[in-house]
Coordinates of C-alpha atoms in Angstrom, one line a residue:
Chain A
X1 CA 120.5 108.9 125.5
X2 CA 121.4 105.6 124.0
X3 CA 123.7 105.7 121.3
X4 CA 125.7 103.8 118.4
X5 CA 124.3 99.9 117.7
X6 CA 121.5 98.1 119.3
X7 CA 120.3 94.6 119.0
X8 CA 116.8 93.2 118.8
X9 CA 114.7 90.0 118.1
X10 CA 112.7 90.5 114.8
X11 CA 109.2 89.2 116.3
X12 CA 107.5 86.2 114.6
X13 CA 111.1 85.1 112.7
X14 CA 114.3 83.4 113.4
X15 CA 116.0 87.0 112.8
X16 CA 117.6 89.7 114.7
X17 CA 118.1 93.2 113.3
X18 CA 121.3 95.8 114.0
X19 CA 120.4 99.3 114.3
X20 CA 121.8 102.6 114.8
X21 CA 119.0 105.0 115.9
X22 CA 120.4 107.5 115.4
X23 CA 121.1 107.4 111.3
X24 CA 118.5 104.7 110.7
X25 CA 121.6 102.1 109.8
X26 CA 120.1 98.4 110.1
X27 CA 121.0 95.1 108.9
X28 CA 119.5 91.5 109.5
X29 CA 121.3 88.2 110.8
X30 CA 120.5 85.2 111.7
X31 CA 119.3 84.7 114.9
X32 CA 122.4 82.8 116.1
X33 CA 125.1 85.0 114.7
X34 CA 127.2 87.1 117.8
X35 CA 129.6 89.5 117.9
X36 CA 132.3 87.9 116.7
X37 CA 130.7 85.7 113.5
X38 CA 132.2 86.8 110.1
X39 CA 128.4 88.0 109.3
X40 CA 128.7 90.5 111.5
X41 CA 132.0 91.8 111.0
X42 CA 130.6 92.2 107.7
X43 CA 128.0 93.9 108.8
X44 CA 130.3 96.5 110.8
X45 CA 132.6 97.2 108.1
X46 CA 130.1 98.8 106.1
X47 CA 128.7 100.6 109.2
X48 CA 132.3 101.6 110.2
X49 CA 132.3 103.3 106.2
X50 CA 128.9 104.5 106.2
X51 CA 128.4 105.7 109.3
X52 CA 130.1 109.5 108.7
X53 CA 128.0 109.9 106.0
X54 CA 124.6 108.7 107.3
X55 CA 124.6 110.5 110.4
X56 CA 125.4 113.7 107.8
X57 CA 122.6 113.2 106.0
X58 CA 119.9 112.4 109.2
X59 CA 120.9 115.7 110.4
X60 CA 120.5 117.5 107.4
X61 CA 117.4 115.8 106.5
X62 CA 115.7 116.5 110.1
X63 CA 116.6 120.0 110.6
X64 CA 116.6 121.4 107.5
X65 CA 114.3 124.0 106.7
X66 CA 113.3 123.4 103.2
X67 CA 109.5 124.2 102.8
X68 CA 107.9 121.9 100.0
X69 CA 104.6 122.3 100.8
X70 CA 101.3 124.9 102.0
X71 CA 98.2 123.6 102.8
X72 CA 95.3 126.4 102.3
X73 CA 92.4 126.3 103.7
X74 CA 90.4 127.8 101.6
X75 CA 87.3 128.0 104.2
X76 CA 86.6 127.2 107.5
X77 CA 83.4 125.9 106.4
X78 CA 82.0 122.4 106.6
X79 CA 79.4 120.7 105.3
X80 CA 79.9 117.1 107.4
X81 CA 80.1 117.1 111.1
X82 CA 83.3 114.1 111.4
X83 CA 82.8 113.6 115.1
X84 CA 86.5 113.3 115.5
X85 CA 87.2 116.5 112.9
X86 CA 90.2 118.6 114.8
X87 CA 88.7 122.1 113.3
X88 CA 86.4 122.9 116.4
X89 CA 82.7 123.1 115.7
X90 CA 82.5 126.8 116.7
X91 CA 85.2 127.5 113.8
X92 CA 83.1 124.8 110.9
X93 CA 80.1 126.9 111.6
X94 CA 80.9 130.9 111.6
X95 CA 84.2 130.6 109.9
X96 CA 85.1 132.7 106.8
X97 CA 85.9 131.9 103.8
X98 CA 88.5 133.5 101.0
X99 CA 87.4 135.2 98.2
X100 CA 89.2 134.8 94.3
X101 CA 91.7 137.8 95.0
X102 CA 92.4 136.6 98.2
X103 CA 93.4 133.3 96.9
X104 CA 94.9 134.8 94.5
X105 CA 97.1 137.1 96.6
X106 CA 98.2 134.2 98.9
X107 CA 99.7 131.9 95.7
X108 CA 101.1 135.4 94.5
X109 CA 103.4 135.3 98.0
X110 CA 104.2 132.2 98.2
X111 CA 105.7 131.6 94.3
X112 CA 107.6 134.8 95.1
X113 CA 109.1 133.3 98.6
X114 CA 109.9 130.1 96.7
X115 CA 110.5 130.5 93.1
X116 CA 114.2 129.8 93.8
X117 CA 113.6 126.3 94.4
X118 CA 114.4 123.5 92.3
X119 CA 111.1 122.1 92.5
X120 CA 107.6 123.0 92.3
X121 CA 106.2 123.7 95.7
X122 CA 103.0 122.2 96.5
X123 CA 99.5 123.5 97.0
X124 CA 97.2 121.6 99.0
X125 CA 93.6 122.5 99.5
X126 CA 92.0 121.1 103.0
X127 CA 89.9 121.5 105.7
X128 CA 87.4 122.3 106.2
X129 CA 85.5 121.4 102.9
X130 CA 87.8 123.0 99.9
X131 CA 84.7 122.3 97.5
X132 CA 82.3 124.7 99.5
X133 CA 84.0 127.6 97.3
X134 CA 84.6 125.3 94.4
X135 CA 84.6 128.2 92.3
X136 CA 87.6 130.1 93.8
X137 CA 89.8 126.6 94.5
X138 CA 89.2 125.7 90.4
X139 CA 89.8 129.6 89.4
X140 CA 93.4 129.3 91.5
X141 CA 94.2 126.0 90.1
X142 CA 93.7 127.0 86.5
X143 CA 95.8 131.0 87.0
X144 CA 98.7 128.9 88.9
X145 CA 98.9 125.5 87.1
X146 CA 102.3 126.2 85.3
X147 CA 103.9 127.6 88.8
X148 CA 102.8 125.0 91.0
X149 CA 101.7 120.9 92.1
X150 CA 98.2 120.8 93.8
X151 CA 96.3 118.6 95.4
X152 CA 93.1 118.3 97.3
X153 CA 90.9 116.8 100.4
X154 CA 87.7 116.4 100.3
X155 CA 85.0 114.3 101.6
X156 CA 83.6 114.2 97.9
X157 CA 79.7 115.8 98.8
X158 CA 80.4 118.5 96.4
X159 CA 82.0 116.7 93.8
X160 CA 80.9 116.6 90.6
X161 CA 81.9 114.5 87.0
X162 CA 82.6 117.7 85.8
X163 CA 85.0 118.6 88.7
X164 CA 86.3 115.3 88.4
X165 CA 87.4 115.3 84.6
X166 CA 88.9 119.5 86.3
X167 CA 91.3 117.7 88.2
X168 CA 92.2 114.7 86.0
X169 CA 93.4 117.1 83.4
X170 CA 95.4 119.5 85.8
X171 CA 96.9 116.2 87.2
X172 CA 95.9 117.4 91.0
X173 CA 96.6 115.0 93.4
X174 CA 93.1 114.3 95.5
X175 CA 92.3 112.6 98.7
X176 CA 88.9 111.4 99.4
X177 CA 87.9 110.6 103.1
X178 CA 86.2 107.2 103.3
X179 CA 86.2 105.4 106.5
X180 CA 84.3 102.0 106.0
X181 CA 82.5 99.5 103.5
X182 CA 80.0 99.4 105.5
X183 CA 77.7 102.1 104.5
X184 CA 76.3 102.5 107.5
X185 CA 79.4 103.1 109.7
X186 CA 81.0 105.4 107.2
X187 CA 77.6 107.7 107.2
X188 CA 77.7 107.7 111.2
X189 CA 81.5 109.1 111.3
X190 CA 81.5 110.8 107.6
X191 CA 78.4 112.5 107.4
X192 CA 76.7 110.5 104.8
X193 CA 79.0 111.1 102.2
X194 CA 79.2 106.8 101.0
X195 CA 77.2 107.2 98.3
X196 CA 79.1 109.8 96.7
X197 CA 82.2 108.5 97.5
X198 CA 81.1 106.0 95.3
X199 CA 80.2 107.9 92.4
X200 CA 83.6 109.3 92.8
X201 CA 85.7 106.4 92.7
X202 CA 83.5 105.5 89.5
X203 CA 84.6 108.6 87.8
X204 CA 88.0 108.7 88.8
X205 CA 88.4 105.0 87.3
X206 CA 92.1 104.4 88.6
X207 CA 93.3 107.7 88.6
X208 CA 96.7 107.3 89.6
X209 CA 96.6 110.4 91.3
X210 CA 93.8 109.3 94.1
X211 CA 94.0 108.6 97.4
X212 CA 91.7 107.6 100.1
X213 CA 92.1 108.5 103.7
X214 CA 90.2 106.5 106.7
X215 CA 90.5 108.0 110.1
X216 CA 91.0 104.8 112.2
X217 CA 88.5 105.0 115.2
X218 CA 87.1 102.1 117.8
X219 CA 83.8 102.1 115.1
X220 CA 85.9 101.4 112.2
X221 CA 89.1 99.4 113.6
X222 CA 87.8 96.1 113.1
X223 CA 87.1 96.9 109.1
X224 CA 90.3 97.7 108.0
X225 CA 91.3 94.4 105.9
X226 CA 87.2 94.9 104.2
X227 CA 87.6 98.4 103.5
X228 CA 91.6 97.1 101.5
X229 CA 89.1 94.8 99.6
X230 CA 86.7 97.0 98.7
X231 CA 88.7 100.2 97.4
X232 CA 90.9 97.6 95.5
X233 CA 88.1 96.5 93.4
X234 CA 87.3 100.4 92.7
X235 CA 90.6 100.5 91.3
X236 CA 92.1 102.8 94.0
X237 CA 96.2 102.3 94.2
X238 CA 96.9 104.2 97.5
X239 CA 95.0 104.4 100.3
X240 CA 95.8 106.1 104.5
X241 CA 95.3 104.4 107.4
X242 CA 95.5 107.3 110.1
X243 CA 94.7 106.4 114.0
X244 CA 92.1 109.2 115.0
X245 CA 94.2 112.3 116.4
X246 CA 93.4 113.2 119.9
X247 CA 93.7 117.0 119.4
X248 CA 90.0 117.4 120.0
X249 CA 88.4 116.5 123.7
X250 CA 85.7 115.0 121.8
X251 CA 87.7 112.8 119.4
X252 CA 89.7 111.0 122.0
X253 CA 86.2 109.5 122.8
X254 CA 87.0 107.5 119.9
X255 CA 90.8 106.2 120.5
X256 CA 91.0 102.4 119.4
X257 CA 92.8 100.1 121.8
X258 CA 96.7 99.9 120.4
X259 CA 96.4 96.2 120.2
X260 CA 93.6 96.2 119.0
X261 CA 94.8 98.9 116.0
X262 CA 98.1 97.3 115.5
X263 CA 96.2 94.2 114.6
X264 CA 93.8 95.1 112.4
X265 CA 96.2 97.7 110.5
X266 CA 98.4 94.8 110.0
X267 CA 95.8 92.5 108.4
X268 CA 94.7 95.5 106.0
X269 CA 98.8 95.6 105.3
X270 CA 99.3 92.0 104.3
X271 CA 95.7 91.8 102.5
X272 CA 97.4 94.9 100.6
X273 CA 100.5 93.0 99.6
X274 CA 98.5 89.6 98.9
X275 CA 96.5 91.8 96.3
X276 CA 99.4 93.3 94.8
X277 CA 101.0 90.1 94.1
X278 CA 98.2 88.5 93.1
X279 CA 96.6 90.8 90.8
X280 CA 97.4 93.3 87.7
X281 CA 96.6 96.0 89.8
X282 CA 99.0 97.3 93.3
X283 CA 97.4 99.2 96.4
X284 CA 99.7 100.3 99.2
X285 CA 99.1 101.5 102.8
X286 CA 100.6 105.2 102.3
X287 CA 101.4 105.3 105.7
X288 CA 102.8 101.8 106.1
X289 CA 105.4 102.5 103.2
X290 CA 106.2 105.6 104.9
X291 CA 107.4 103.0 107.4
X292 CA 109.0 101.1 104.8
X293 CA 110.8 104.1 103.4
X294 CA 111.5 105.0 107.0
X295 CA 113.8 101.5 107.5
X296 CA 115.5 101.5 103.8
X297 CA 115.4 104.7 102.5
X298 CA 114.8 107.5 105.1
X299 CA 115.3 110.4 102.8
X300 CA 112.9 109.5 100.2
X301 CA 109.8 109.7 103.2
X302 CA 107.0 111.0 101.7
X303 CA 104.9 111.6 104.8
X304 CA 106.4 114.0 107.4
X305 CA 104.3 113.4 110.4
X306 CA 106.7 110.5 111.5
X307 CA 109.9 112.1 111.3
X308 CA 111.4 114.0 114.3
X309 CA 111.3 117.0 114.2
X310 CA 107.8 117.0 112.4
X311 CA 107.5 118.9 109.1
X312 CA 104.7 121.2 110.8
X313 CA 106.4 124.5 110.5
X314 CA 109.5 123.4 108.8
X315 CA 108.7 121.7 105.5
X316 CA 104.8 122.6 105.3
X317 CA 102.8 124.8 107.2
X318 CA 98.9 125.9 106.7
X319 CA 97.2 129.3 105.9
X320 CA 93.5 129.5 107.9
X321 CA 91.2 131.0 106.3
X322 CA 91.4 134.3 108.1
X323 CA 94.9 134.2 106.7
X324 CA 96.7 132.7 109.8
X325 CA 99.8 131.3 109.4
X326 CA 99.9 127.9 111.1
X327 CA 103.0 125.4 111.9
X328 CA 100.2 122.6 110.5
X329 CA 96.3 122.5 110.3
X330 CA 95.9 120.4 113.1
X331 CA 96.7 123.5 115.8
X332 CA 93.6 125.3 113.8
X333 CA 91.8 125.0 117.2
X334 CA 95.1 125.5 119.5
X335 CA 95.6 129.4 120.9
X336 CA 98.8 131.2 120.2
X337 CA 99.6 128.5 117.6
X338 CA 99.8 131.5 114.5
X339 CA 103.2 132.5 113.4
X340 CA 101.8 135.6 111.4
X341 CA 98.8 136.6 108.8
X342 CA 100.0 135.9 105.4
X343 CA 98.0 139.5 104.4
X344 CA 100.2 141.1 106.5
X345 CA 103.2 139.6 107.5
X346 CA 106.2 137.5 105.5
X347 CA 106.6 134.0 105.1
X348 CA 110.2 134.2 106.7
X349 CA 108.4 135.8 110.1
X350 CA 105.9 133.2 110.6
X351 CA 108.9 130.7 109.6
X352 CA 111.3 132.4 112.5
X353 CA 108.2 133.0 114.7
X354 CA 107.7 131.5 118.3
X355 CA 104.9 129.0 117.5
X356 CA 106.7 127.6 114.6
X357 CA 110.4 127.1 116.2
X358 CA 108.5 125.5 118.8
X359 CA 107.4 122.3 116.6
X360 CA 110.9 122.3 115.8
X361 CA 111.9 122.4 119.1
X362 CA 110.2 119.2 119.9
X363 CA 112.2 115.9 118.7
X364 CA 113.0 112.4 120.0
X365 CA 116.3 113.1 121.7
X366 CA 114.1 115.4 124.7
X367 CA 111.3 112.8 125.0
X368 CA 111.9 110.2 127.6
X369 CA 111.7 106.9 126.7
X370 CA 112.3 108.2 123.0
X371 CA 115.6 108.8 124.0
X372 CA 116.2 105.2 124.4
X373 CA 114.4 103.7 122.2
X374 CA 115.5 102.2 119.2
X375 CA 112.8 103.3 116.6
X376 CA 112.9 106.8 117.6
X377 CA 113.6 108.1 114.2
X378 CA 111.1 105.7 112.0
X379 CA 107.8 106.8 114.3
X380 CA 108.9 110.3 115.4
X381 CA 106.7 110.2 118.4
X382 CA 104.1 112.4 116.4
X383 CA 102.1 114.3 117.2
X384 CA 103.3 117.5 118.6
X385 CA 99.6 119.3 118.2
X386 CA 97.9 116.7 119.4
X387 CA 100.3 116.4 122.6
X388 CA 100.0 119.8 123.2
X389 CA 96.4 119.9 123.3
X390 CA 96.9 117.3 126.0
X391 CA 99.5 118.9 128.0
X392 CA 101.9 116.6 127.4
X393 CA 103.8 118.3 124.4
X394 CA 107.4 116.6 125.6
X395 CA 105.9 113.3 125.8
X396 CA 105.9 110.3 123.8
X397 CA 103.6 109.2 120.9
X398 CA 99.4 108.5 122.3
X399 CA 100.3 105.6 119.9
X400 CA 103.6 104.6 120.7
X401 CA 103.1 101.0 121.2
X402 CA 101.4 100.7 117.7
X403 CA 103.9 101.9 116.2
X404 CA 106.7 99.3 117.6
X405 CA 104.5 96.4 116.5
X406 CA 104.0 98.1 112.9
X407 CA 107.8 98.8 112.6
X408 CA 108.5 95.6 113.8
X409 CA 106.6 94.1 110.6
X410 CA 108.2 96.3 108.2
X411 CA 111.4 94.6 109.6
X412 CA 109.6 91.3 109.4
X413 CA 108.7 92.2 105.5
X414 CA 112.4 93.1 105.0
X415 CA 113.7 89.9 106.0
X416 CA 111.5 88.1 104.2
X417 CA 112.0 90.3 101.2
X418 CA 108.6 91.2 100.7
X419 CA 108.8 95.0 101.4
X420 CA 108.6 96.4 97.5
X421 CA 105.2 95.3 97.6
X422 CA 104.2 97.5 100.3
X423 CA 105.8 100.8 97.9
X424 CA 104.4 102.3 94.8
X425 CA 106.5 101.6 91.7
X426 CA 106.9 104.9 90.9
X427 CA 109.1 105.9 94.3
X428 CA 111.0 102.4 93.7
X429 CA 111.4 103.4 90.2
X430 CA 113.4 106.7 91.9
X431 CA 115.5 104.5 94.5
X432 CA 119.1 103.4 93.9
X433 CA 121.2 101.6 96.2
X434 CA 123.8 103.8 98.6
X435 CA 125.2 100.5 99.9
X436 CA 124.0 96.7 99.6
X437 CA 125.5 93.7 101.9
Chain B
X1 CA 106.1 65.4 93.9
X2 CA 104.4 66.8 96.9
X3 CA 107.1 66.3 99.1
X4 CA 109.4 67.8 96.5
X5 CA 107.7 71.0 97.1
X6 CA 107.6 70.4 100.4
X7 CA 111.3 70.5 100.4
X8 CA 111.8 73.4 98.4
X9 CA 109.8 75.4 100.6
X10 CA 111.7 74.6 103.7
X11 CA 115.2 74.9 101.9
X12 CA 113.8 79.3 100.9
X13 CA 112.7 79.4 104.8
X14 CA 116.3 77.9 105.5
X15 CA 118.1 80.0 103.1
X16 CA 115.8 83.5 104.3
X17 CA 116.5 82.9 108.2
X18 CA 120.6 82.5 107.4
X19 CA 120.3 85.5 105.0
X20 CA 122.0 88.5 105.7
X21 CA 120.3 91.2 104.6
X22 CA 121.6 95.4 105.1
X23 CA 120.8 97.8 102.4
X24 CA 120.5 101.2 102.3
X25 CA 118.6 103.3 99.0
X26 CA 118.4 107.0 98.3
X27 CA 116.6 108.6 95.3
X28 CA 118.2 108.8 92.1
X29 CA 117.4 112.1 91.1
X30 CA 118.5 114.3 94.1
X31 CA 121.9 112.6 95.1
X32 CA 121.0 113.1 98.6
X33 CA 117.7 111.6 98.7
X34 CA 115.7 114.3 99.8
X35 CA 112.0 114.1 98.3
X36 CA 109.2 116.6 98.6
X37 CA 106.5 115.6 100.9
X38 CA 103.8 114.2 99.7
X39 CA 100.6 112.3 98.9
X40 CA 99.0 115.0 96.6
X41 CA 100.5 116.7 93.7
X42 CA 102.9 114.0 92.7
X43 CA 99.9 112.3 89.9
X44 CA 102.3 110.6 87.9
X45 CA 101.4 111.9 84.4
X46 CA 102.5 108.8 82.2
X47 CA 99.6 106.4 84.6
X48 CA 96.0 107.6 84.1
X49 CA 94.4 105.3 84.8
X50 CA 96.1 102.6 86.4

């Protein structure tokens, strides 16, 4: 495995950045500066300080076990067919779906497993379609309010003004899946749902709570930069690129071309930033600041699919709606992937069990060509469900090559000091500087 | 005036590409920086609507 500094051009700029890999130390010279320049002995006499402490810190941040979030899924019910959805059909149709005591039972055991903590753990409603037992979801939120943060995923078919000014007023956090502009490309891979998404974003007016997630697919790739456009003028602040998972047979049908991906995500970044700077009102690319974070503050990652280990059965896991304890919803559809039944069995057995230490188990310093490389611990070669359903669970990231160009732009931003415009203020607003050269 | 500007603008690019830049931030109210996960249930409660 390669170890201590590395060295790399900064593509598109007369820069080249220092890194450690391993504790996510950077810094950015001048392309001309060697070994021996006064810039970079500078540069090594803060690494020499920091170093102790930093790799303290990555450890403690990657392998802890501190749970902060539980996605329910309330029912295995959909009412959208998302050709790339990784909750098998089979499961959409016939599944279950939990009653109010259920529910009810579930948040009971999971305050009691965390009430210790020093914050409020989060509750987060998904797939399939949450709204499909609106009732039960709104009931839960309105009991448990006081103990707990929730939030919500829906592809907004369901949703009502009513449910709208519901969630406003309990302050829970909502995604909305949207995938194009173009009405007619987001009904082909969201199941008709532009329209409403629409009214939605009407109601919501700003609501800094709201996010929008596109799944990124070869239909929609070449969109990105409109879609930034369009859900800035609907006054939405925060919005998720994701590339398709593969986890499905039937989704990887859909796989855009890296290049292609890295482009176009890119443009939708920078038309991001341009807006921000240019108008009254910010939008970030959640994912891209994850990035961002990733580079200059790696503690303060909000997203935990690119760190390594993933937080999939260490800092969030899902409950099915059968009650099956799950390392994270996307191994819904993968056998011998449940750590326990939350009706029967404890949070710390599903925790300690088999399928969960698995995910664990699986981090950058085992994958080859991870082990080399130096943005290991910005991407985290996600994603282990999705690798698994391929039989390649030990292997790098399907998307591996997007991610270098991506992080290779957040270094670009950095040295042209135009990363805080890719953040929201609120997380700068929390940041302070550990060290500054 | 024009090439004023023209100036200024290469003098930034100058002073950017001989820049050093190396900073590190962690979150303010945990010490160590560790911050719940998220994207939901963090709806700031001072900012609605933007």
């Amino acid at each position: 495995m390669k170890q201590g500094l590395d060295i790399f051009n900064i593509t598109d700029t007369r820069r080249r950045a220092i890194t450690d890999a391993d504790n996510l130390f950077w810094a950015i010279l001048p392309k001309g500066s060697d070994e021996s320049s006064k810039l970079s002995r500078d540069v090594l006499r803060v690494y020499d300080k920091f170093k102790d402490s930093l790799d303290k810190n990555m450890h403690d941040f990657r392998f802890s076990k501190k749970l902060s979030a539980v996605y329910i899924n309330p029912t295995d019910k959909c009412n959208a067919s998302c050709p790339y959805c990784y909750v098998p059909p089979a499961i959409r149709k016939n599944g279950r779906s939990m009653n109010k005591e259920e529910l009810e039972f579930i948040l009971n055991k999971i305050y009691k497993h965390t009430k210790s903590a020093s914050k409020k753990m989060v509750i987060v409603f998904h797939a399939s379609e949450p709204l499909l037992v609106k009732d039960v979801v709104f009931s839960a939120i309105n009991k448990f309010k006081n103990k707990f943060l929730f939030g919500l995923q829906t592809n907004a078919l369901l949703l009502t003004k009513k449910d709208v000014d519901f969630l406003i007023k309990h302050r829970v956090g909502v995604g909305i899946s949207l995938d194009s502009q173009n009405s007619k490309i987001n009904n082909r891979l969201r199941s008709g749902n532009f329209n409403q998404v629409n009214k939605a974003l009407k109601w919501f007016n700003g609501y800094a709570g709201l996010n929008v997630i596109t799944t990124v697919t070869k239909y929609n790739v070449r969109g990105l930069e409109k879609l930034v456009r369009f859900l800035h003028k609907k006054k939405v602040s925060c919005i998720l690129l994701n590339p398709v998972r593969l986890t499905q047979k039937y989704s990887r049908k859909l796989k855009p071309d890296q290049e292609l991906l890295a482009r176009e995500f890119l443009k939708a970044v920078d038309t991001a930033i341009d807006l921000t700077i240019n108008s009254k009102r910010p939008i970030i690319i959640a994912n891209f600041a994850n990035i961002i974070l990733g580079i200059v503050s790696p503690f303060a990652r909000r997203l935990m699919c690119d760190i390594s280990p993933c937080g999939g059965g260490r800092c969030f896991f899902t409950i099915t709606a059968r009650g099956e304890m799950i390392p994270c919803g996307e191994f819904i559809g993968i056998r011998d992937s449940s750590g326990g039944n939350i009706f029967r069995d404890s949070i710390t057995k599903a925790i300690e069990s088999k399928p969960f230490k698995s995910v664990r188990g699986r981090f950058v310093e085992k994958i080859e060509e991870c082990d080399i490389c130096t943005f290991r611990n910005i991407c985290g070669s996600p994603c282990p469900a999705e690798l698994h359903a391929m039989d390649r669970f030990n292997k790098k990231a399907v998307f591996c090559e997007f991610y270098k160009k991506i992080i290779q732009h957040a270094f670009k931003l950095i040295a042209q000091g135009k990363e805080k415009h890719a953040l929201r203020k609120d997380i700068l607003g929390n940041l302070k500087y550990e060290y500054q050269l | 005036m024009k090439k004023k500007v023209v100036k200024n603008k290469k003098q930034n690019r100058q002073k950017f590409d001989n820049a050093t830049v190396a900073y590190r931030l962690k979150c303010a109210k945990t010490g160590n920086g560790l911050s719940h996960f998220v994207m939901y249930g963090d709806a700031p409660k001072d900012q609605s609507p933007v």
